[in-house]
Amino acid sequence: MTVVTRFAPSPTGRLHVGNIRTALHNWLLAQKHGGRFLLRIDDTDAQRSREEHVEAIRADLAWLGLHPEREERQSARFAIYEAAFERLVADGRLYRCYETAQELDLKRKILLGRGLPPVYDRAALALTEADHAARAAAGDKPHWRFKLDHDTPITWDDGIRGAQQFDPRQMSDPVVRRADGSWLYMLPSAIDDIEMGITDVLRGEDHVSNTATQVQMFQALGATPPRFAHEALLTGSEGKLSKRLGSLGVADLREAGIEPEALVALLARLGTSDPVDPALTAQELAVSFNLAHFGRAPARFDETELQRVNAAVVHRLPFARVAALLPQGMGEAAWDAIRPNLAHIGEAADWWQVIQGPIAPPAFDADTQAFLAEAAQVAARLDWTNDPWPALTSALKDSTGRKGKALFLPLRQALTGMDHGPDMKALLPLIAQAEAVRRLS
Ligand code: GLU
């Protein structure tokens, strides 16, 4: 059976790191099995859904390289939900209720006060057709609950959490449709998962109790539930879900110079026992993606680690991948020379400035000035096309007797204005010979 996964965001805001991880893991799971990955926009809530968020979700996924095979939108599928709804009503699995939020709240408080679980008492099931008619005459519109089957224990073998068991008697019949006819997310989602042939639902553990009721919805709709797996939630480096993490999105990360390859490399492994490996491509990450390697403990997202992974990724990026992001005129040799020194691609401009000049060298003492003057003379005589740095330094070593730091540091400082930086062997040929001679003089 082909694996079909989906990412099903509600377009009520920007994707944050947690959503992005869910999207990525669903993509990886599909890729691993040569399956399909769908994007489903859960926009049944017309009030809170925004087109700009839908567009941002698409753009974020594209930036990450997670291309869904197709996109579906719940708002285009109301007729399908309506038909399933009618069937479930006819089967007696949906029933009308009229309790207000305040009444429900009071019921819950009473139960909790008695030390009982705050489960809906199903009072509405006792209503007769005459009661409903009277309600309708009074202008009261019902909301609808899904009637859990109390005689069938709810079980599934969770891909991450293992065997799960819920007693439906301990659970409230979930509200699936509001009095204004609008849908809550759970029933349309189950209908769609069936219709779209979803084989694997991978999502956060905040959905575990939804899954418990959805398992029965799948059964009531005549379908075998998909495989479920619930990931431990993401926490910040302090161990809690920080406000920052809850809102940290692709736009912020991009602005901070994070490359999609780095985010993918880190998030692919976050929550698993597998080490983060910046060398792996998304396809390679998919091959090694394994739900069995996920733990139950909260997964820690550490921004410092992301910076580290990002630097390691940048050091590997080939020229073709970054060419359009580099300063005008900066070629492959320059990129290859400086990339080991970058934390992010934006810093390439600083090194390009060092190569092009002007630079600001430090003040040198008289002794060093004499040494540099000699270096300028040697540099002027060199064949610049033939590895000038070793030629320059070995000639100066012989003529001045300097070695180590005393030899290399003044040259680097005079040529770049800095104490540290890219390998001079790679950097020097990029500085024009005349310019290098001028800097040394
Ligand atoms: N729209 C739901 C959410 O964003 C989907 C959850 C799911 O079934 O994956 O929480």
Coordinates of C-alpha atoms and ligand atoms in Angstrom, one line a residue:
M1 CA 0.0 0.0 0.0
T2 CA 1.4 3.4 -1.0
V3 CA 2.0 5.7 2.0
V4 CA 0.0 8.9 1.8
T5 CA 0.6 11.6 4.4
R6 CA -0.8 15.1 4.8
F7 CA 0.1 18.3 6.5
A8 CA -3.1 19.9 7.6
P9 CA -2.6 23.4 8.9
S10 CA -5.4 25.8 9.8
P11 CA -4.6 29.1 8.1
T12 CA -5.2 31.2 11.2
G13 CA -1.6 32.3 11.6
R14 CA 1.9 31.8 10.4
L15 CA 3.6 28.4 10.7
H16 CA 5.9 28.2 13.6
V17 CA 8.8 25.8 14.2
G18 CA 6.5 23.2 15.7
N19 CA 4.2 23.2 12.6
I20 CA 7.2 23.2 10.3
R21 CA 8.6 20.1 12.0
T22 CA 5.2 18.3 11.6
A23 CA 5.1 19.2 7.9
L24 CA 8.7 18.1 7.4
H25 CA 8.2 14.8 9.2
N26 CA 5.1 14.0 7.1
W27 CA 7.1 14.8 4.0
L28 CA 10.0 12.6 5.1
L29 CA 7.7 9.7 6.0
A30 CA 6.1 9.9 2.5
Q31 CA 9.5 10.2 0.8
K32 CA 10.9 7.3 2.7
H33 CA 8.3 5.0 1.4
G34 CA 8.1 6.5 -2.1
G35 CA 4.7 7.7 -1.2
R36 CA 2.7 10.9 -1.5
F37 CA 2.5 14.0 0.6
L38 CA -0.5 16.3 0.5
L39 CA -1.2 19.8 1.8
R40 CA -4.7 20.2 3.2
I41 CA -5.7 23.6 4.2
D42 CA -8.1 23.2 7.2
D43 CA -10.1 26.3 6.6
T44 CA -13.5 25.4 7.9
D45 CA -13.4 28.3 10.3
A46 CA -14.1 31.1 7.8
Q47 CA -13.8 33.8 10.5
R48 CA -10.3 33.0 11.5
S49 CA -8.9 31.7 8.3
R50 CA -7.0 34.2 6.1
E51 CA -5.8 33.9 2.5
E52 CA -2.6 35.6 3.3
H53 CA -1.8 32.8 5.7
V54 CA -2.6 30.2 3.1
E55 CA -0.1 31.9 0.8
A56 CA 2.5 32.1 3.5
I57 CA 2.1 28.4 4.2
R58 CA 2.7 27.6 0.6
A59 CA 5.7 29.9 0.4
D60 CA 7.2 28.4 3.6
L61 CA 6.8 24.9 2.4
A62 CA 8.4 25.8 -1.0
W63 CA 11.3 27.5 0.8
L64 CA 11.9 24.3 2.7
G65 CA 11.7 22.3 -0.5
L66 CA 8.7 20.3 0.7
H67 CA 6.5 20.2 -2.4
P68 CA 3.1 18.7 -1.8
E69 CA 1.8 16.5 -4.6
R70 CA -1.5 18.3 -4.4
E71 CA -3.4 20.8 -2.3
E72 CA -6.9 20.4 -0.9
R73 CA -9.0 22.9 0.9
Q74 CA -11.7 22.0 3.4
S75 CA -13.7 25.1 2.5
A76 CA -14.3 23.6 -1.0
R77 CA -15.6 20.3 0.4
F78 CA -18.6 21.3 2.5
A79 CA -20.9 19.2 0.2
I80 CA -18.9 16.1 1.1
Y81 CA -19.1 16.8 4.8
E82 CA -22.8 17.4 4.5
A83 CA -23.4 14.0 2.8
A84 CA -21.4 12.2 5.5
F85 CA -23.2 14.1 8.2
E86 CA -26.6 13.0 6.8
R87 CA -25.4 9.4 6.9
L88 CA -24.2 9.6 10.5
V89 CA -27.4 11.3 11.6
A90 CA -29.4 8.5 9.9
D91 CA -27.2 6.0 11.7
G92 CA -27.9 7.6 15.0
R93 CA -24.2 8.6 15.5
L94 CA -24.9 12.3 15.7
Y95 CA -27.3 14.0 18.0
R96 CA -28.7 17.4 18.7
C97 CA -27.9 19.4 21.8
Y98 CA -28.9 22.8 23.1
E99 CA -26.8 23.4 26.3
T100 CA -25.2 26.8 26.4
A101 CA -21.5 27.2 27.3
Q102 CA -22.5 28.4 30.7
E103 CA -24.7 25.3 31.3
L104 CA -21.9 23.0 30.2
D105 CA -19.5 24.8 32.4
L106 CA -21.7 24.4 35.4
K107 CA -22.2 20.7 34.7
R108 CA -18.4 20.3 34.6
K109 CA -17.9 22.1 37.8
I110 CA -20.4 20.0 39.6
L111 CA -18.8 16.8 38.4
L112 CA -15.3 18.0 39.3
G113 CA -16.6 19.1 42.7
R114 CA -17.7 15.5 43.3
G115 CA -14.3 14.3 42.2
L116 CA -15.7 12.9 39.0
P117 CA -14.3 13.3 35.5
P118 CA -16.1 16.2 33.7
V119 CA -17.7 14.0 31.0
Y120 CA -20.8 15.3 29.2
D121 CA -23.9 13.5 30.7
R122 CA -25.7 13.0 27.4
A123 CA -28.8 14.7 28.7
A124 CA -29.7 15.7 25.1
L125 CA -30.1 12.1 24.2
A126 CA -33.3 12.0 26.3
L127 CA -34.9 14.7 24.2
T128 CA -38.0 13.6 22.2
E129 CA -39.0 14.8 18.7
A130 CA -41.6 16.9 20.5
D131 CA -38.8 18.5 22.5
H132 CA -36.8 19.3 19.4
A133 CA -39.9 20.7 17.7
A134 CA -40.5 22.9 20.7
R135 CA -36.9 24.1 20.6
A136 CA -37.1 24.8 16.9
A137 CA -40.4 26.7 17.4
A138 CA -38.6 28.8 20.0
G139 CA -35.9 29.6 17.5
D140 CA -33.2 27.5 19.2
K141 CA -30.7 25.9 16.9
P142 CA -28.9 22.7 18.0
H143 CA -25.3 21.9 17.9
W144 CA -24.3 18.3 17.2
R145 CA -22.3 15.8 19.1
F146 CA -20.8 12.5 17.9
K147 CA -22.1 9.6 20.0
L148 CA -19.2 7.5 21.1
D149 CA -19.8 3.8 21.1
H150 CA -19.4 3.0 24.8
D151 CA -19.2 -0.7 24.2
T152 CA -16.1 -0.6 21.9
P153 CA -12.9 0.3 23.7
I154 CA -10.7 2.6 21.7
T155 CA -7.3 1.3 20.9
W156 CA -4.5 2.0 18.4
D157 CA -0.9 1.1 18.0
D158 CA 0.7 4.5 17.9
G159 CA 3.8 4.7 15.8
I160 CA 5.6 6.6 18.5
R161 CA 3.7 6.1 21.7
G162 CA 3.0 2.4 21.3
A163 CA -0.2 0.7 22.3
Q164 CA -2.9 3.2 23.2
Q165 CA -6.1 2.5 25.0
F166 CA -9.0 4.8 25.9
D167 CA -12.3 4.0 27.6
P168 CA -15.0 5.9 25.7
R169 CA -17.2 6.0 28.8
Q170 CA -14.6 8.4 30.3
M171 CA -14.8 10.7 27.3
S172 CA -17.3 13.4 26.3
D173 CA -19.1 12.9 23.1
P174 CA -17.3 15.5 21.0
V175 CA -19.2 18.5 19.5
V176 CA -18.7 18.2 15.7
R177 CA -20.9 21.0 14.4
R178 CA -21.9 24.3 15.9
A179 CA -25.4 25.7 16.0
D180 CA -24.6 28.0 13.1
G181 CA -23.8 25.0 10.9
S182 CA -20.1 25.5 11.0
W183 CA -17.8 22.5 11.5
L184 CA -15.3 21.8 14.2
Y185 CA -12.1 20.3 12.8
M186 CA -12.5 16.7 13.9
L187 CA -15.2 15.2 11.7
P188 CA -14.2 16.9 8.4
S189 CA -10.7 15.8 9.1
A190 CA -11.7 12.1 9.4
I191 CA -13.9 12.4 6.3
D192 CA -11.0 13.9 4.4
D193 CA -8.4 11.4 5.6
I194 CA -10.7 8.6 4.3
E195 CA -11.5 10.3 1.0
M196 CA -7.9 11.2 0.3
G197 CA -6.6 7.8 1.1
I198 CA -4.4 9.0 4.0
T199 CA -2.5 6.0 5.4
D200 CA -0.5 7.8 8.1
V201 CA -1.5 10.6 10.4
L202 CA 1.6 12.0 12.1
R203 CA 1.0 15.0 14.3
G204 CA 1.7 16.5 17.8
E205 CA 0.7 14.7 21.0
D206 CA -1.7 17.6 21.7
H207 CA -4.0 15.6 19.3
V208 CA -3.9 12.3 21.2
S209 CA -7.4 12.8 22.7
N210 CA -8.7 13.9 19.3
T211 CA -7.4 10.7 17.8
A212 CA -9.3 8.7 20.4
T213 CA -12.6 10.1 19.3
Q214 CA -11.6 10.2 15.6
V215 CA -10.8 6.4 15.7
Q216 CA -14.5 5.9 16.3
M217 CA -15.5 8.4 13.6
F218 CA -13.5 6.5 11.1
Q219 CA -15.3 3.3 12.2
A220 CA -18.7 5.0 12.1
L221 CA -17.9 6.2 8.6
G222 CA -17.2 2.6 7.6
A223 CA -13.4 3.0 7.3
T224 CA -10.4 1.5 8.9
P225 CA -8.5 4.2 10.8
P226 CA -5.1 5.2 9.3
R227 CA -1.9 4.6 11.3
F228 CA -1.4 7.2 13.9
A229 CA 1.8 8.6 15.4
H230 CA 2.0 11.4 17.9
E231 CA 5.2 13.3 18.4
A232 CA 6.3 14.8 21.7
L233 CA 5.9 18.6 21.8
L234 CA 8.7 20.9 21.1
T235 CA 10.2 23.0 23.9
G236 CA 12.7 25.8 23.9
S237 CA 16.2 25.4 25.2
E238 CA 14.9 26.3 28.6
G239 CA 12.7 23.2 28.6
K240 CA 9.4 25.0 28.2
L241 CA 7.4 26.0 25.2
S242 CA 8.5 29.6 25.1
K243 CA 6.5 32.4 23.6
R244 CA 9.3 33.0 21.2
L245 CA 9.3 29.4 20.0
G246 CA 5.5 29.5 19.6
S247 CA 5.8 32.4 17.1
L248 CA 9.2 31.7 15.6
G249 CA 8.5 31.2 11.9
V250 CA 10.3 30.9 8.5
A251 CA 10.4 34.7 8.0
D252 CA 12.3 35.2 11.2
L253 CA 14.7 32.4 10.5
R254 CA 15.4 33.6 7.0
E255 CA 16.1 37.0 8.3
A256 CA 18.6 35.5 10.8
G257 CA 20.4 34.0 7.8
I258 CA 19.2 30.4 8.4
E259 CA 19.2 28.3 5.3
P260 CA 16.4 25.8 4.6
E261 CA 18.9 22.9 4.5
A262 CA 19.9 23.7 8.1
L263 CA 16.4 23.9 9.4
V264 CA 15.5 20.7 7.6
A265 CA 18.7 18.9 8.9
L266 CA 17.9 19.9 12.5
L267 CA 14.1 19.5 12.5
A268 CA 14.3 16.1 10.8
R269 CA 16.2 14.7 13.7
L270 CA 14.6 16.7 16.5
G271 CA 12.9 14.4 19.0
T272 CA 14.8 11.3 17.7
S273 CA 17.8 9.5 18.9
D274 CA 19.6 10.1 15.6
P275 CA 22.4 12.7 15.5
V276 CA 21.9 15.9 13.5
D277 CA 24.1 15.6 10.4
P278 CA 24.4 18.8 8.3
A279 CA 25.9 16.8 5.4
L280 CA 22.7 14.9 4.7
T281 CA 20.3 15.9 1.9
A282 CA 16.6 15.9 2.5
Q283 CA 16.4 12.6 0.5
E284 CA 19.1 11.0 2.7
L285 CA 17.3 12.2 5.8
A286 CA 14.1 10.6 4.4
V287 CA 15.9 7.3 3.9
S288 CA 17.0 7.2 7.6
F289 CA 13.7 8.7 9.0
N290 CA 12.3 6.2 11.4
L291 CA 9.3 6.7 13.8
A292 CA 10.8 4.0 16.1
H293 CA 13.7 6.4 16.8
F294 CA 11.4 9.0 18.3
G295 CA 11.2 9.4 22.1
R296 CA 8.4 10.3 24.4
A297 CA 10.3 13.2 26.1
P298 CA 9.7 16.7 24.8
A299 CA 12.0 17.6 22.0
R300 CA 14.3 20.6 22.6
F301 CA 14.7 23.2 19.9
D302 CA 17.9 25.1 20.6
E303 CA 18.5 28.2 18.5
T304 CA 22.2 28.1 19.2
E305 CA 22.3 24.6 17.8
L306 CA 20.5 25.8 14.7
Q307 CA 23.1 28.5 14.2
R308 CA 25.8 25.8 14.5
V309 CA 24.1 23.5 12.0
N310 CA 23.5 26.5 9.7
A311 CA 27.2 27.4 9.7
A312 CA 28.1 23.7 8.9
V313 CA 25.5 23.7 6.1
V314 CA 26.8 27.0 4.6
H315 CA 30.4 25.7 4.6
R316 CA 29.2 23.0 2.2
L317 CA 26.9 24.9 -0.1
P318 CA 28.2 24.8 -3.7
F319 CA 28.6 28.0 -5.7
A320 CA 25.6 27.2 -7.9
R321 CA 23.3 27.2 -4.9
V322 CA 24.4 30.6 -3.6
A323 CA 25.5 32.5 -6.8
A324 CA 22.3 34.6 -6.9
L325 CA 22.8 35.6 -3.2
L326 CA 26.4 36.8 -3.5
P327 CA 27.6 40.3 -4.2
Q328 CA 27.9 41.4 -7.8
G329 CA 31.1 40.0 -9.4
M330 CA 31.9 37.4 -6.7
G331 CA 32.8 34.2 -8.4
E332 CA 33.3 30.5 -7.5
A333 CA 36.9 30.8 -6.4
A334 CA 36.0 33.6 -4.0
W335 CA 33.0 31.6 -2.6
D336 CA 35.1 28.5 -2.1
A337 CA 37.8 30.6 -0.4
I338 CA 35.5 32.3 2.1
R339 CA 32.7 29.8 2.8
P340 CA 34.5 28.0 5.6
N341 CA 34.5 31.3 7.5
L342 CA 30.8 32.1 7.2
A343 CA 28.1 31.7 9.8
H344 CA 25.6 32.7 7.1
I345 CA 25.7 33.6 3.5
G346 CA 25.1 37.3 4.1
E347 CA 28.6 37.6 5.6
A348 CA 30.0 36.8 2.1
A349 CA 29.7 40.5 1.4
D350 CA 32.1 41.4 4.2
W351 CA 34.8 39.1 2.8
W352 CA 34.1 40.4 -0.8
Q353 CA 34.8 43.8 0.6
V354 CA 38.1 42.5 2.0
I355 CA 39.0 41.1 -1.4
Q356 CA 38.1 44.2 -3.3
G357 CA 39.2 46.8 -0.8
P358 CA 39.6 49.3 0.5
I359 CA 40.6 47.8 3.9
A360 CA 41.7 49.4 7.1
P361 CA 45.0 47.8 8.3
P362 CA 46.2 48.3 11.9
A363 CA 49.2 50.5 12.7
F364 CA 52.5 48.6 12.5
D365 CA 55.7 49.2 14.3
A366 CA 58.8 50.2 12.4
D367 CA 60.2 46.7 12.4
T368 CA 57.1 45.2 10.9
Q369 CA 56.8 48.1 8.4
A370 CA 60.3 47.2 7.1
F371 CA 59.2 43.5 6.9
L372 CA 56.1 44.4 5.0
A373 CA 58.0 46.7 2.6
E374 CA 60.2 43.8 1.7
A375 CA 57.1 41.6 1.3
A376 CA 55.7 44.2 -1.2
Q377 CA 58.9 43.9 -3.3
V378 CA 58.7 40.1 -3.3
A379 CA 55.0 40.2 -4.1
A380 CA 55.6 42.5 -7.1
R381 CA 57.9 39.9 -8.6
L382 CA 55.7 36.9 -8.2
D383 CA 53.7 35.0 -10.8
W384 CA 50.3 35.8 -9.3
T385 CA 48.6 33.0 -11.3
N386 CA 50.8 30.4 -9.7
D387 CA 49.9 30.0 -6.1
P388 CA 51.4 33.3 -4.8
W389 CA 50.9 32.7 -1.0
P390 CA 53.3 29.8 -0.5
A391 CA 55.8 31.5 -2.9
L392 CA 55.6 34.8 -0.9
T393 CA 55.9 33.3 2.5
S394 CA 58.7 30.9 1.7
A395 CA 60.7 33.6 0.0
L396 CA 60.2 35.9 3.1
K397 CA 61.0 33.1 5.5
D398 CA 64.4 32.6 3.7
S399 CA 65.2 36.3 3.4
T400 CA 64.0 37.5 6.9
G401 CA 64.3 34.4 9.1
R402 CA 60.8 35.1 10.4
K403 CA 58.6 32.1 10.9
G404 CA 55.2 31.1 12.4
K405 CA 53.1 34.0 13.7
A406 CA 55.8 36.6 13.2
L407 CA 55.8 35.7 9.5
F408 CA 52.1 35.1 8.9
L409 CA 50.2 37.5 11.1
P410 CA 51.6 40.9 9.8
L411 CA 51.0 39.7 6.2
R412 CA 47.4 38.7 7.0
Q413 CA 46.8 42.0 8.8
A414 CA 48.3 44.1 6.1
L415 CA 46.5 42.2 3.3
T416 CA 43.1 41.8 4.9
G417 CA 43.0 44.3 7.8
M418 CA 42.1 41.3 10.1
D419 CA 43.7 38.9 12.5
H420 CA 41.7 35.9 11.3
G421 CA 39.9 34.8 8.2
P422 CA 39.9 32.5 5.3
D423 CA 43.0 30.5 4.3
M424 CA 45.4 33.0 2.8
K425 CA 46.4 30.5 0.2
A426 CA 42.9 30.6 -1.2
L427 CA 42.4 34.3 -0.5
L428 CA 45.5 35.9 -1.8
P429 CA 45.1 35.0 -5.5
L430 CA 41.7 36.7 -5.3
I431 CA 43.3 40.0 -4.4
A432 CA 44.7 41.6 -7.5
Q433 CA 48.5 41.6 -7.5
A434 CA 48.8 45.4 -7.7
E435 CA 46.3 45.8 -4.9
A436 CA 48.2 43.3 -2.7
V437 CA 51.5 45.2 -3.4
R438 CA 49.8 48.4 -2.4
R439 CA 48.4 47.0 0.8
L440 CA 51.8 45.6 1.7
S441 CA 53.5 48.9 1.0
Ligands
GLU1 N1 -5.9 21.6 11.4 C1 -5.5 20.8 12.4 C2 -4.4 21.5 13.2 O1 -3.8 22.4 12.7 C3 -5.0 19.5 11.9 C4 -4.5 18.5 12.8 C5 -4.2 17.2 12.1 O2 -5.1 16.4 11.9 O3 -3.1 17.0 11.6 O4 -4.2 21.3 14.4

